[in-house]
Amino acid sequence: MLSRRNFLTAAVGVAAAGGLAACAKEDDSSSGSDSSSGGGGKKITLGFAQVGSESGWRTANTKSVKEAAKDAGYTLKFSDAQQKQENQISAIRSYIAQKVNVIAFSPVVVTGWDAVLKEAKTAKIPVILTDRSIETSDDSLYVSFIGSDFIDEGRRAAKMLEKVLEKAGHKGAVKIAQLEGTTGAAPAIERAKGFKEIMDAEHKDDWKVVVSQTGDFTRAGGKQVMAAFLQSNPDINVLYAHNDDMALGAIQSIEAAGKKPGKDILIVSVDGVKDGFVAMSEGKINGIVECNPLLGPQLMELVKKVNDGETVERRIKTKEGDFLQEQAKEALPTRKY
Ligand code: GYE
């Protein structure tokens, strides 16, 4: 017989079957003393439903959440949904059944959450969105959203491209290939939107996105889609990638096609992971808009307030910077992810 907990863990694993099921996992970890959670001395249990492990950003985010939960002395129930919404929904349902104190999750896509979040509300379990937002007509379904402003990141990427083109002394048409993040995910929708806003307002005549497709935020996706872009549009001279991992995959295809990344094709991406900085210090990426994954400590503070019944800010934005090649070498040793 499966114990209740093992049964629930198995349910999440089964829901993940069809993908890389072996990696779908729900871990329980607890540490610290009961008193460290403060309040009435009762240890807080947090259920965290992660998107997956698609990128360097995500790896750093997971590490930050796990470490911060440990430092705060919470019991953390963690699951990896392998970028599949149905897995995340199963994980959230299992947290509701386990009566955790607070649920936090990073929604893989923006739509389709109302039903499961209503179940959490009925069970009186507060929900915090981390990193990615959702679309809902019912604002009472979550208490707070902590994460970056992705529209602004898109705008910053366009502004960065202006600088990159100027530095490269680029003349003539700007033919942009866009590698989009996961279809339907907030960072994919909004990074495209912010970029387009600046492009339409300020570069209508000289810039054009000639191809745009999802690479699912992965290196393999970026590599594969870029290879196809180079076949269909060999005159592309700029790549805007919604994250570093896709840019890093694309670099492999650009080199395989006998072109120089960072020269023949100017590259701007988002995140600022270490490998992105390394590629930038080698001259292969021209500019990176930072998106900070180290949300763990802020999230744990928020969890405590929510658990204590305090009123919290509805929207908490993370702070980040912009980096060009000249700053890459200097910044590299201090990068934390
Ligand atoms: O940019 C990408 C990851 O949601 C901000 O997801 C996050 C994005 C990040 O896979 O690398």
mmCIF file of C-alpha atoms and ligand atoms in Angstrom:
data_model
loop_
_atom_site.group_PDB
_atom_site.id
_atom_site.type_symbol
_atom_site.label_atom_id
_atom_site.label_comp_id
_atom_site.label_asym_id
_atom_site.label_seq_id
_atom_site.Cartn_x
_atom_site.Cartn_y
_atom_site.Cartn_z
ATOM 1 C CA MET A 1 0.000 0.000 0.000
ATOM 2 C CA LEU A 2 1.178 3.461 -0.802
ATOM 3 C CA SER A 3 1.218 5.912 2.047
ATOM 4 C CA ARG A 4 -0.813 9.046 1.443
ATOM 5 C CA ARG A 5 2.283 11.083 0.718
ATOM 6 C CA ASN A 6 3.818 8.536 -1.597
ATOM 7 C CA PHE A 7 0.537 8.184 -3.400
ATOM 8 C CA LEU A 8 0.438 11.923 -4.031
ATOM 9 C CA THR A 9 4.056 11.953 -5.122
ATOM 10 C CA ALA A 10 3.303 9.094 -7.487
ATOM 11 C CA ALA A 11 0.305 10.974 -8.859
ATOM 12 C CA VAL A 12 2.526 13.883 -9.848
ATOM 13 C CA GLY A 13 5.032 11.487 -11.415
ATOM 14 C CA VAL A 14 2.327 9.695 -13.373
ATOM 15 C CA ALA A 15 0.938 12.976 -14.620
ATOM 16 C CA ALA A 16 4.388 13.736 -15.977
ATOM 17 C CA ALA A 17 4.675 10.483 -17.888
ATOM 18 C CA GLY A 18 5.145 11.032 -21.570
ATOM 19 C CA GLY A 19 7.838 13.619 -21.006
ATOM 20 C CA LEU A 20 11.089 12.868 -19.261
ATOM 21 C CA ALA A 21 9.133 11.141 -16.529
ATOM 22 C CA ALA A 22 12.212 9.956 -14.693
ATOM 23 C CA CYS A 23 13.075 13.551 -13.901
ATOM 24 C CA ALA A 24 9.598 14.546 -12.715
ATOM 25 C CA LYS A 25 9.928 14.650 -9.036
ATOM 26 C CA GLU A 26 8.474 16.025 -5.914
ATOM 27 C CA ASP A 27 10.894 16.408 -3.060
ATOM 28 C CA ASP A 28 10.183 17.100 0.526
ATOM 29 C CA SER A 29 12.845 18.818 2.475
ATOM 30 C CA SER A 30 12.738 20.286 5.864
ATOM 31 C CA SER A 31 15.330 21.762 8.093
ATOM 32 C CA GLY A 32 15.839 24.255 10.824
ATOM 33 C CA SER A 33 14.051 24.326 14.125
ATOM 34 C CA ASP A 34 10.345 24.775 14.577
ATOM 35 C CA SER A 35 10.906 28.078 16.256
ATOM 36 C CA SER A 36 12.726 29.571 13.250
ATOM 37 C CA SER A 37 9.501 30.122 11.353
ATOM 38 C CA GLY A 38 8.439 32.588 14.028
ATOM 39 C CA GLY A 39 4.753 33.284 14.540
ATOM 40 C CA GLY A 40 3.176 30.762 16.854
ATOM 41 C CA GLY A 41 6.296 28.574 16.646
ATOM 42 C CA LYS A 42 4.648 26.240 14.167
ATOM 43 C CA LYS A 43 6.791 25.358 11.214
ATOM 44 C CA ILE A 44 5.536 26.677 7.860
ATOM 45 C CA THR A 45 5.021 24.179 5.039
ATOM 46 C CA LEU A 46 5.405 25.689 1.585
ATOM 47 C CA GLY A 47 4.396 23.872 -1.597
ATOM 48 C CA PHE A 48 6.381 25.155 -4.578
ATOM 49 C CA ALA A 49 5.402 24.057 -8.092
ATOM 50 C CA GLN A 50 8.336 24.882 -10.368
ATOM 51 C CA VAL A 51 8.044 25.223 -14.167
ATOM 52 C CA GLY A 52 10.839 22.798 -15.025
ATOM 53 C CA SER A 53 14.591 22.843 -15.494
ATOM 54 C CA GLU A 54 14.673 24.315 -18.988
ATOM 55 C CA SER A 55 17.433 26.889 -18.551
ATOM 56 C CA GLY A 56 20.348 28.146 -16.488
ATOM 57 C CA TRP A 57 17.995 30.792 -15.129
ATOM 58 C CA ARG A 58 15.615 28.119 -13.869
ATOM 59 C CA THR A 59 18.428 26.111 -12.246
ATOM 60 C CA ALA A 60 19.536 29.211 -10.356
ATOM 61 C CA ASN A 61 15.947 30.003 -9.385
ATOM 62 C CA THR A 62 15.344 26.500 -8.020
ATOM 63 C CA LYS A 63 18.567 26.624 -6.030
ATOM 64 C CA SER A 64 17.637 30.011 -4.595
ATOM 65 C CA VAL A 65 14.158 28.814 -3.551
ATOM 66 C CA LYS A 66 15.480 25.622 -1.946
ATOM 67 C CA GLU A 67 18.284 27.376 -0.067
ATOM 68 C CA ALA A 68 16.078 30.200 1.138
ATOM 69 C CA ALA A 69 13.391 27.772 2.380
ATOM 70 C CA LYS A 70 16.067 25.877 4.277
ATOM 71 C CA ASP A 71 17.480 29.069 5.765
ATOM 72 C CA ALA A 72 14.004 30.158 6.825
ATOM 73 C CA GLY A 73 13.413 26.782 8.489
ATOM 74 C CA TYR A 74 10.345 25.931 6.394
ATOM 75 C CA THR A 75 9.302 22.504 5.200
ATOM 76 C CA LEU A 76 9.463 22.733 1.414
ATOM 77 C CA LYS A 77 7.497 20.485 -0.896
ATOM 78 C CA PHE A 78 9.009 21.013 -4.320
ATOM 79 C CA SER A 79 7.964 19.685 -7.710
ATOM 80 C CA ASP A 80 9.355 20.095 -11.232
ATOM 81 C CA ALA A 81 6.619 20.158 -13.909
ATOM 82 C CA GLN A 82 8.921 19.751 -16.911
ATOM 83 C CA GLN A 83 7.264 22.722 -18.610
ATOM 84 C CA LYS A 84 3.867 20.980 -18.667
ATOM 85 C CA GLN A 85 0.837 22.767 -17.275
ATOM 86 C CA GLU A 86 -0.977 19.538 -16.396
ATOM 87 C CA ASN A 87 1.950 18.522 -14.174
ATOM 88 C CA GLN A 88 1.871 21.859 -12.381
ATOM 89 C CA ILE A 89 -1.877 21.555 -11.827
ATOM 90 C CA SER A 90 -1.404 18.044 -10.359
ATOM 91 C CA ALA A 91 1.358 19.328 -8.094
ATOM 92 C CA ILE A 92 -0.828 22.197 -6.833
ATOM 93 C CA ARG A 93 -3.714 19.764 -6.220
ATOM 94 C CA SER A 94 -1.396 17.514 -4.220
ATOM 95 C CA TYR A 95 -0.294 20.499 -2.097
ATOM 96 C CA ILE A 96 -3.950 21.330 -1.436
ATOM 97 C CA ALA A 97 -4.604 17.713 -0.407
ATOM 98 C CA GLN A 98 -1.541 17.805 1.861
ATOM 99 C CA LYS A 99 -2.884 20.997 3.479
ATOM 100 C CA VAL A 100 0.307 23.001 3.093
ATOM 101 C CA ASN A 101 0.252 26.489 4.634
ATOM 102 C CA VAL A 102 1.140 28.424 1.476
ATOM 103 C CA ILE A 103 1.440 27.504 -2.211
ATOM 104 C CA ALA A 104 3.859 29.316 -4.523
ATOM 105 C CA PHE A 105 4.273 28.570 -8.194
ATOM 106 C CA SER A 106 5.793 29.875 -11.363
ATOM 107 C CA PRO A 107 3.065 29.369 -13.989
ATOM 108 C CA VAL A 108 4.362 27.828 -17.188
ATOM 109 C CA VAL A 109 1.716 29.650 -19.273
ATOM 110 C CA VAL A 110 -0.606 32.551 -18.489
ATOM 111 C CA THR A 111 -4.051 30.986 -18.975
ATOM 112 C CA GLY A 112 -5.973 28.022 -17.546
ATOM 113 C CA TRP A 113 -5.399 28.391 -13.793
ATOM 114 C CA ASP A 114 -8.767 29.495 -12.456
ATOM 115 C CA ALA A 115 -10.159 26.045 -11.608
ATOM 116 C CA VAL A 116 -7.204 24.823 -9.542
ATOM 117 C CA LEU A 117 -6.728 28.201 -7.869
ATOM 118 C CA LYS A 118 -10.399 28.185 -6.857
ATOM 119 C CA GLU A 119 -9.754 24.826 -5.199
ATOM 120 C CA ALA A 120 -6.882 26.396 -3.231
ATOM 121 C CA LYS A 121 -9.096 29.317 -2.263
ATOM 122 C CA THR A 122 -11.848 26.984 -1.060
ATOM 123 C CA ALA A 123 -9.229 25.146 1.025
ATOM 124 C CA LYS A 124 -8.137 28.580 2.380
ATOM 125 C CA ILE A 125 -4.549 28.135 1.206
ATOM 126 C CA PRO A 126 -3.011 31.413 0.015
ATOM 127 C CA VAL A 127 -1.226 31.357 -3.347
ATOM 128 C CA ILE A 128 1.791 33.445 -4.361
ATOM 129 C CA LEU A 129 2.867 33.716 -8.011
ATOM 130 C CA THR A 130 6.610 33.804 -8.465
ATOM 131 C CA ASP A 131 8.493 34.848 -11.594
ATOM 132 C CA ARG A 132 5.579 34.528 -14.082
ATOM 133 C CA SER A 133 2.100 36.026 -14.002
ATOM 134 C CA ILE A 134 -1.293 34.657 -15.030
ATOM 135 C CA GLU A 135 -4.375 36.015 -16.788
ATOM 136 C CA THR A 136 -7.491 35.762 -14.651
ATOM 137 C CA SER A 137 -10.672 37.759 -14.175
ATOM 138 C CA ASP A 138 -10.661 36.864 -10.471
ATOM 139 C CA ASP A 139 -8.008 38.798 -8.584
ATOM 140 C CA SER A 140 -8.809 37.008 -5.347
ATOM 141 C CA LEU A 141 -7.167 33.807 -6.645
ATOM 142 C CA TYR A 142 -3.654 34.874 -5.618
ATOM 143 C CA VAL A 143 -2.316 37.215 -2.976
ATOM 144 C CA SER A 144 0.848 38.515 -4.589
ATOM 145 C CA PHE A 145 3.055 38.282 -7.654
ATOM 146 C CA ILE A 146 6.807 38.597 -7.207
ATOM 147 C CA GLY A 147 8.992 38.757 -10.316
ATOM 148 C CA SER A 148 10.460 40.830 -13.121
ATOM 149 C CA ASP A 149 8.755 43.273 -15.469
ATOM 150 C CA PHE A 150 9.049 41.366 -18.762
ATOM 151 C CA ILE A 151 7.539 44.128 -20.935
ATOM 152 C CA ASP A 152 10.221 46.426 -19.677
ATOM 153 C CA GLU A 153 12.870 43.768 -20.397
ATOM 154 C CA GLY A 154 11.633 43.683 -24.021
ATOM 155 C CA ARG A 155 11.883 47.468 -24.252
ATOM 156 C CA ARG A 156 15.362 47.367 -22.729
ATOM 157 C CA ALA A 157 16.410 44.714 -25.270
ATOM 158 C CA ALA A 158 15.342 47.028 -28.129
ATOM 159 C CA LYS A 159 17.160 49.965 -26.572
ATOM 160 C CA MET A 160 20.204 47.754 -26.142
ATOM 161 C CA LEU A 161 20.044 46.734 -29.803
ATOM 162 C CA GLU A 162 20.199 50.427 -30.762
ATOM 163 C CA LYS A 163 23.515 50.686 -28.884
ATOM 164 C CA VAL A 164 24.815 47.407 -30.295
ATOM 165 C CA LEU A 165 24.071 48.467 -33.892
ATOM 166 C CA GLU A 166 25.734 51.799 -33.325
ATOM 167 C CA LYS A 167 28.843 50.226 -31.789
ATOM 168 C CA ALA A 168 29.089 47.765 -34.692
ATOM 169 C CA GLY A 169 28.779 50.665 -37.162
ATOM 170 C CA HIS A 170 25.875 48.822 -38.766
ATOM 171 C CA LYS A 171 24.446 50.394 -41.933
ATOM 172 C CA GLY A 172 21.336 49.377 -43.851
ATOM 173 C CA ALA A 173 18.377 47.169 -43.078
ATOM 174 C CA VAL A 174 18.152 45.448 -39.708
ATOM 175 C CA LYS A 175 16.772 41.962 -40.326
ATOM 176 C CA ILE A 176 15.879 40.447 -37.009
ATOM 177 C CA ALA A 177 15.300 36.799 -36.103
ATOM 178 C CA GLN A 178 13.425 36.393 -32.844
ATOM 179 C CA LEU A 179 13.714 33.256 -30.723
ATOM 180 C CA GLU A 180 10.631 33.319 -28.545
ATOM 181 C CA GLY A 181 10.278 31.684 -25.155
ATOM 182 C CA THR A 182 7.688 29.004 -24.377
ATOM 183 C CA THR A 183 4.450 29.715 -26.260
ATOM 184 C CA GLY A 184 1.848 31.248 -23.957
ATOM 185 C CA ALA A 185 4.342 32.012 -21.157
ATOM 186 C CA ALA A 186 4.334 35.520 -19.708
ATOM 187 C CA PRO A 187 8.047 36.192 -20.433
ATOM 188 C CA ALA A 188 7.617 35.113 -24.075
ATOM 189 C CA ILE A 189 4.505 37.227 -24.655
ATOM 190 C CA GLU A 190 5.811 40.274 -22.834
ATOM 191 C CA ARG A 191 9.427 40.266 -24.010
ATOM 192 C CA ALA A 192 8.089 40.229 -27.589
ATOM 193 C CA LYS A 193 5.584 42.972 -26.781
ATOM 194 C CA GLY A 194 8.041 45.382 -25.149
ATOM 195 C CA PHE A 195 10.548 44.944 -27.981
ATOM 196 C CA LYS A 196 7.878 45.521 -30.649
ATOM 197 C CA GLU A 197 6.637 48.615 -28.875
ATOM 198 C CA ILE A 198 10.033 50.349 -29.223
ATOM 199 C CA MET A 199 10.585 48.966 -32.715
ATOM 200 C CA ASP A 200 7.219 50.261 -33.978
ATOM 201 C CA ALA A 201 7.606 53.614 -32.294
ATOM 202 C CA GLU A 202 11.197 54.351 -33.216
ATOM 203 C CA HIS A 203 12.447 52.026 -35.962
ATOM 204 C CA LYS A 204 9.478 51.378 -38.199
ATOM 205 C CA ASP A 205 11.432 51.986 -41.406
ATOM 206 C CA ASP A 206 14.775 50.335 -40.673
ATOM 207 C CA TRP A 207 14.076 47.337 -38.388
ATOM 208 C CA LYS A 208 12.052 44.282 -39.308
ATOM 209 C CA VAL A 209 11.469 40.981 -37.500
ATOM 210 C CA VAL A 210 11.770 38.656 -40.493
ATOM 211 C CA VAL A 211 11.343 35.358 -38.617
ATOM 212 C CA SER A 212 10.036 34.575 -35.161
ATOM 213 C CA GLN A 213 9.446 31.210 -33.579
ATOM 214 C CA THR A 214 9.567 29.526 -30.199
ATOM 215 C CA GLY A 215 12.690 27.730 -29.002
ATOM 216 C CA ASP A 216 10.927 26.848 -25.714
ATOM 217 C CA PHE A 217 13.586 28.630 -23.628
ATOM 218 C CA THR A 218 16.015 25.707 -24.142
ATOM 219 C CA ARG A 219 19.461 25.448 -25.704
ATOM 220 C CA ALA A 220 18.378 22.557 -27.934
ATOM 221 C CA GLY A 221 15.343 24.561 -29.080
ATOM 222 C CA GLY A 222 17.459 27.637 -29.855
ATOM 223 C CA LYS A 223 19.952 25.563 -31.820
ATOM 224 C CA GLN A 224 17.330 23.791 -33.887
ATOM 225 C CA VAL A 225 15.168 26.806 -34.668
ATOM 226 C CA MET A 226 18.162 29.008 -35.527
ATOM 227 C CA ALA A 227 19.415 26.386 -37.981
ATOM 228 C CA ALA A 228 16.015 26.532 -39.715
ATOM 229 C CA PHE A 229 16.025 30.372 -39.655
ATOM 230 C CA LEU A 230 19.441 30.448 -41.359
ATOM 231 C CA GLN A 231 18.145 28.148 -44.073
ATOM 232 C CA SER A 232 14.977 30.138 -44.771
ATOM 233 C CA ASN A 233 16.471 33.608 -44.208
ATOM 234 C CA PRO A 234 20.231 33.596 -44.801
ATOM 235 C CA ASP A 235 20.321 37.415 -44.725
ATOM 236 C CA ILE A 236 19.381 37.718 -41.014
ATOM 237 C CA ASN A 237 21.808 40.114 -39.314
ATOM 238 C CA VAL A 238 20.377 40.326 -35.785
ATOM 239 C CA LEU A 239 19.137 37.741 -33.293
ATOM 240 C CA TYR A 240 16.890 38.713 -30.405
ATOM 241 C CA ALA A 241 16.613 35.693 -28.102
ATOM 242 C CA HIS A 242 14.181 35.735 -25.178
ATOM 243 C CA ASN A 243 16.780 33.995 -23.020
ATOM 244 C CA ASP A 244 20.518 33.258 -22.939
ATOM 245 C CA ASP A 245 20.119 29.499 -23.300
ATOM 246 C CA MET A 246 18.385 29.851 -26.679
ATOM 247 C CA ALA A 247 21.049 32.365 -27.757
ATOM 248 C CA LEU A 248 23.761 29.865 -26.738
ATOM 249 C CA GLY A 249 22.095 27.110 -28.767
ATOM 250 C CA ALA A 250 21.693 29.493 -31.714
ATOM 251 C CA ILE A 251 25.413 30.379 -31.574
ATOM 252 C CA GLN A 252 26.223 26.744 -32.351
ATOM 253 C CA SER A 253 24.036 26.838 -35.473
ATOM 254 C CA ILE A 254 25.425 30.207 -36.572
ATOM 255 C CA GLU A 255 28.977 28.848 -36.306
ATOM 256 C CA ALA A 256 27.979 25.623 -38.071
ATOM 257 C CA ALA A 257 26.672 27.781 -40.931
ATOM 258 C CA GLY A 258 30.132 29.392 -41.207
ATOM 259 C CA LYS A 259 29.077 32.752 -39.734
ATOM 260 C CA LYS A 260 30.442 34.707 -36.788
ATOM 261 C CA PRO A 261 28.053 35.218 -33.878
ATOM 262 C CA GLY A 262 28.418 38.747 -32.477
ATOM 263 C CA LYS A 263 29.763 40.034 -35.838
ATOM 264 C CA ASP A 264 27.846 38.686 -38.855
ATOM 265 C CA ILE A 265 24.841 38.251 -36.633
ATOM 266 C CA LEU A 266 24.535 40.648 -33.707
ATOM 267 C CA ILE A 267 22.939 39.020 -30.668
ATOM 268 C CA VAL A 268 20.910 40.463 -27.822
ATOM 269 C CA SER A 269 19.405 38.172 -25.181
ATOM 270 C CA VAL A 270 17.797 38.208 -21.747
ATOM 271 C CA ASP A 271 18.736 36.622 -18.355
ATOM 272 C CA GLY A 272 22.424 37.165 -17.609
ATOM 273 C CA VAL A 273 23.389 33.611 -16.622
ATOM 274 C CA LYS A 274 27.089 32.816 -16.307
ATOM 275 C CA ASP A 275 27.343 31.013 -19.663
ATOM 276 C CA GLY A 276 25.724 34.041 -21.294
ATOM 277 C CA PHE A 277 28.357 36.275 -19.743
ATOM 278 C CA VAL A 278 31.115 33.921 -20.897
ATOM 279 C CA ALA A 279 29.772 34.085 -24.490
ATOM 280 C CA MET A 280 29.586 37.862 -24.191
ATOM 281 C CA SER A 281 33.175 38.099 -22.946
ATOM 282 C CA GLU A 282 34.197 36.034 -26.002
ATOM 283 C CA GLY A 283 32.409 38.527 -28.262
ATOM 284 C CA LYS A 284 29.683 36.093 -29.318
ATOM 285 C CA ILE A 285 26.745 37.830 -27.616
ATOM 286 C CA ASN A 286 26.588 41.626 -27.908
ATOM 287 C CA GLY A 287 24.272 42.575 -25.067
ATOM 288 C CA ILE A 288 22.274 40.981 -22.257
ATOM 289 C CA VAL A 289 19.278 42.349 -20.378
ATOM 290 C CA GLU A 290 19.447 40.970 -16.866
ATOM 291 C CA CYS A 291 16.552 39.039 -15.314
ATOM 292 C CA ASN A 292 17.268 38.097 -11.729
ATOM 293 C CA PRO A 293 16.388 34.492 -10.726
ATOM 294 C CA LEU A 294 17.426 34.818 -7.070
ATOM 295 C CA LEU A 295 13.903 35.254 -5.773
ATOM 296 C CA GLY A 296 14.165 32.802 -2.873
ATOM 297 C CA PRO A 297 14.887 35.126 0.074
ATOM 298 C CA GLN A 298 12.215 37.668 -0.914
ATOM 299 C CA LEU A 299 9.726 34.867 -1.500
ATOM 300 C CA MET A 300 10.311 33.385 1.962
ATOM 301 C CA GLU A 301 9.723 36.767 3.616
ATOM 302 C CA LEU A 302 6.500 37.058 1.704
ATOM 303 C CA VAL A 303 5.449 33.520 2.648
ATOM 304 C CA LYS A 304 5.893 34.344 6.317
ATOM 305 C CA LYS A 305 3.795 37.522 6.064
ATOM 306 C CA VAL A 306 1.068 35.738 4.126
ATOM 307 C CA ASN A 307 1.063 32.874 6.627
ATOM 308 C CA ASP A 308 0.782 35.384 9.478
ATOM 309 C CA GLY A 309 -2.252 36.931 7.786
ATOM 310 C CA GLU A 310 -0.520 40.253 7.062
ATOM 311 C CA THR A 311 -1.552 42.347 4.071
ATOM 312 C CA VAL A 312 1.141 42.148 1.409
ATOM 313 C CA GLU A 313 1.942 44.123 -1.724
ATOM 314 C CA ARG A 314 0.083 42.792 -4.711
ATOM 315 C CA ARG A 315 3.057 43.226 -7.070
ATOM 316 C CA ILE A 316 6.723 43.016 -6.095
ATOM 317 C CA LYS A 317 9.216 43.783 -8.873
ATOM 318 C CA THR A 318 12.794 42.563 -8.931
ATOM 319 C CA LYS A 319 15.667 44.914 -9.691
ATOM 320 C CA GLU A 320 18.013 44.232 -12.607
ATOM 321 C CA GLY A 321 20.624 45.783 -14.930
ATOM 322 C CA ASP A 322 21.774 45.869 -18.581
ATOM 323 C CA PHE A 323 25.185 44.642 -19.766
ATOM 324 C CA LEU A 324 27.225 45.208 -22.927
ATOM 325 C CA GLN A 325 30.400 43.373 -23.958
ATOM 326 C CA GLU A 326 32.795 45.800 -22.278
ATOM 327 C CA GLN A 327 31.199 45.077 -18.897
ATOM 328 C CA ALA A 328 31.095 41.298 -19.400
ATOM 329 C CA LYS A 329 34.675 40.407 -18.425
ATOM 330 C CA GLU A 330 34.597 42.697 -15.442
ATOM 331 C CA ALA A 331 31.216 41.438 -14.202
ATOM 332 C CA LEU A 332 31.900 37.724 -14.795
ATOM 333 C CA PRO A 333 33.709 36.913 -11.515
ATOM 334 C CA THR A 334 30.938 38.474 -9.443
ATOM 335 C CA ARG A 335 28.003 36.781 -11.205
ATOM 336 C CA LYS A 336 26.102 34.633 -8.715
ATOM 337 C CA TYR A 337 24.232 32.468 -11.245
HETATM 338 O O1 GYE B 1 14.050 34.100 -18.656
HETATM 339 C C1 GYE B 1 14.063 31.749 -18.929
HETATM 340 C C2 GYE B 1 13.346 30.708 -18.169
HETATM 341 O O2 GYE B 1 10.379 32.917 -16.414
HETATM 342 C C3 GYE B 1 11.981 34.645 -16.269
HETATM 343 O O3 GYE B 1 12.110 31.307 -17.836
HETATM 344 C C4 GYE B 1 11.731 33.211 -16.495
HETATM 345 C C5 GYE B 1 12.270 32.694 -17.812
HETATM 346 C C6 GYE B 1 13.748 32.906 -18.050
HETATM 347 O O4 GYE B 1 13.286 29.523 -18.751
HETATM 348 O O5 GYE B 1 15.416 31.477 -19.057
#
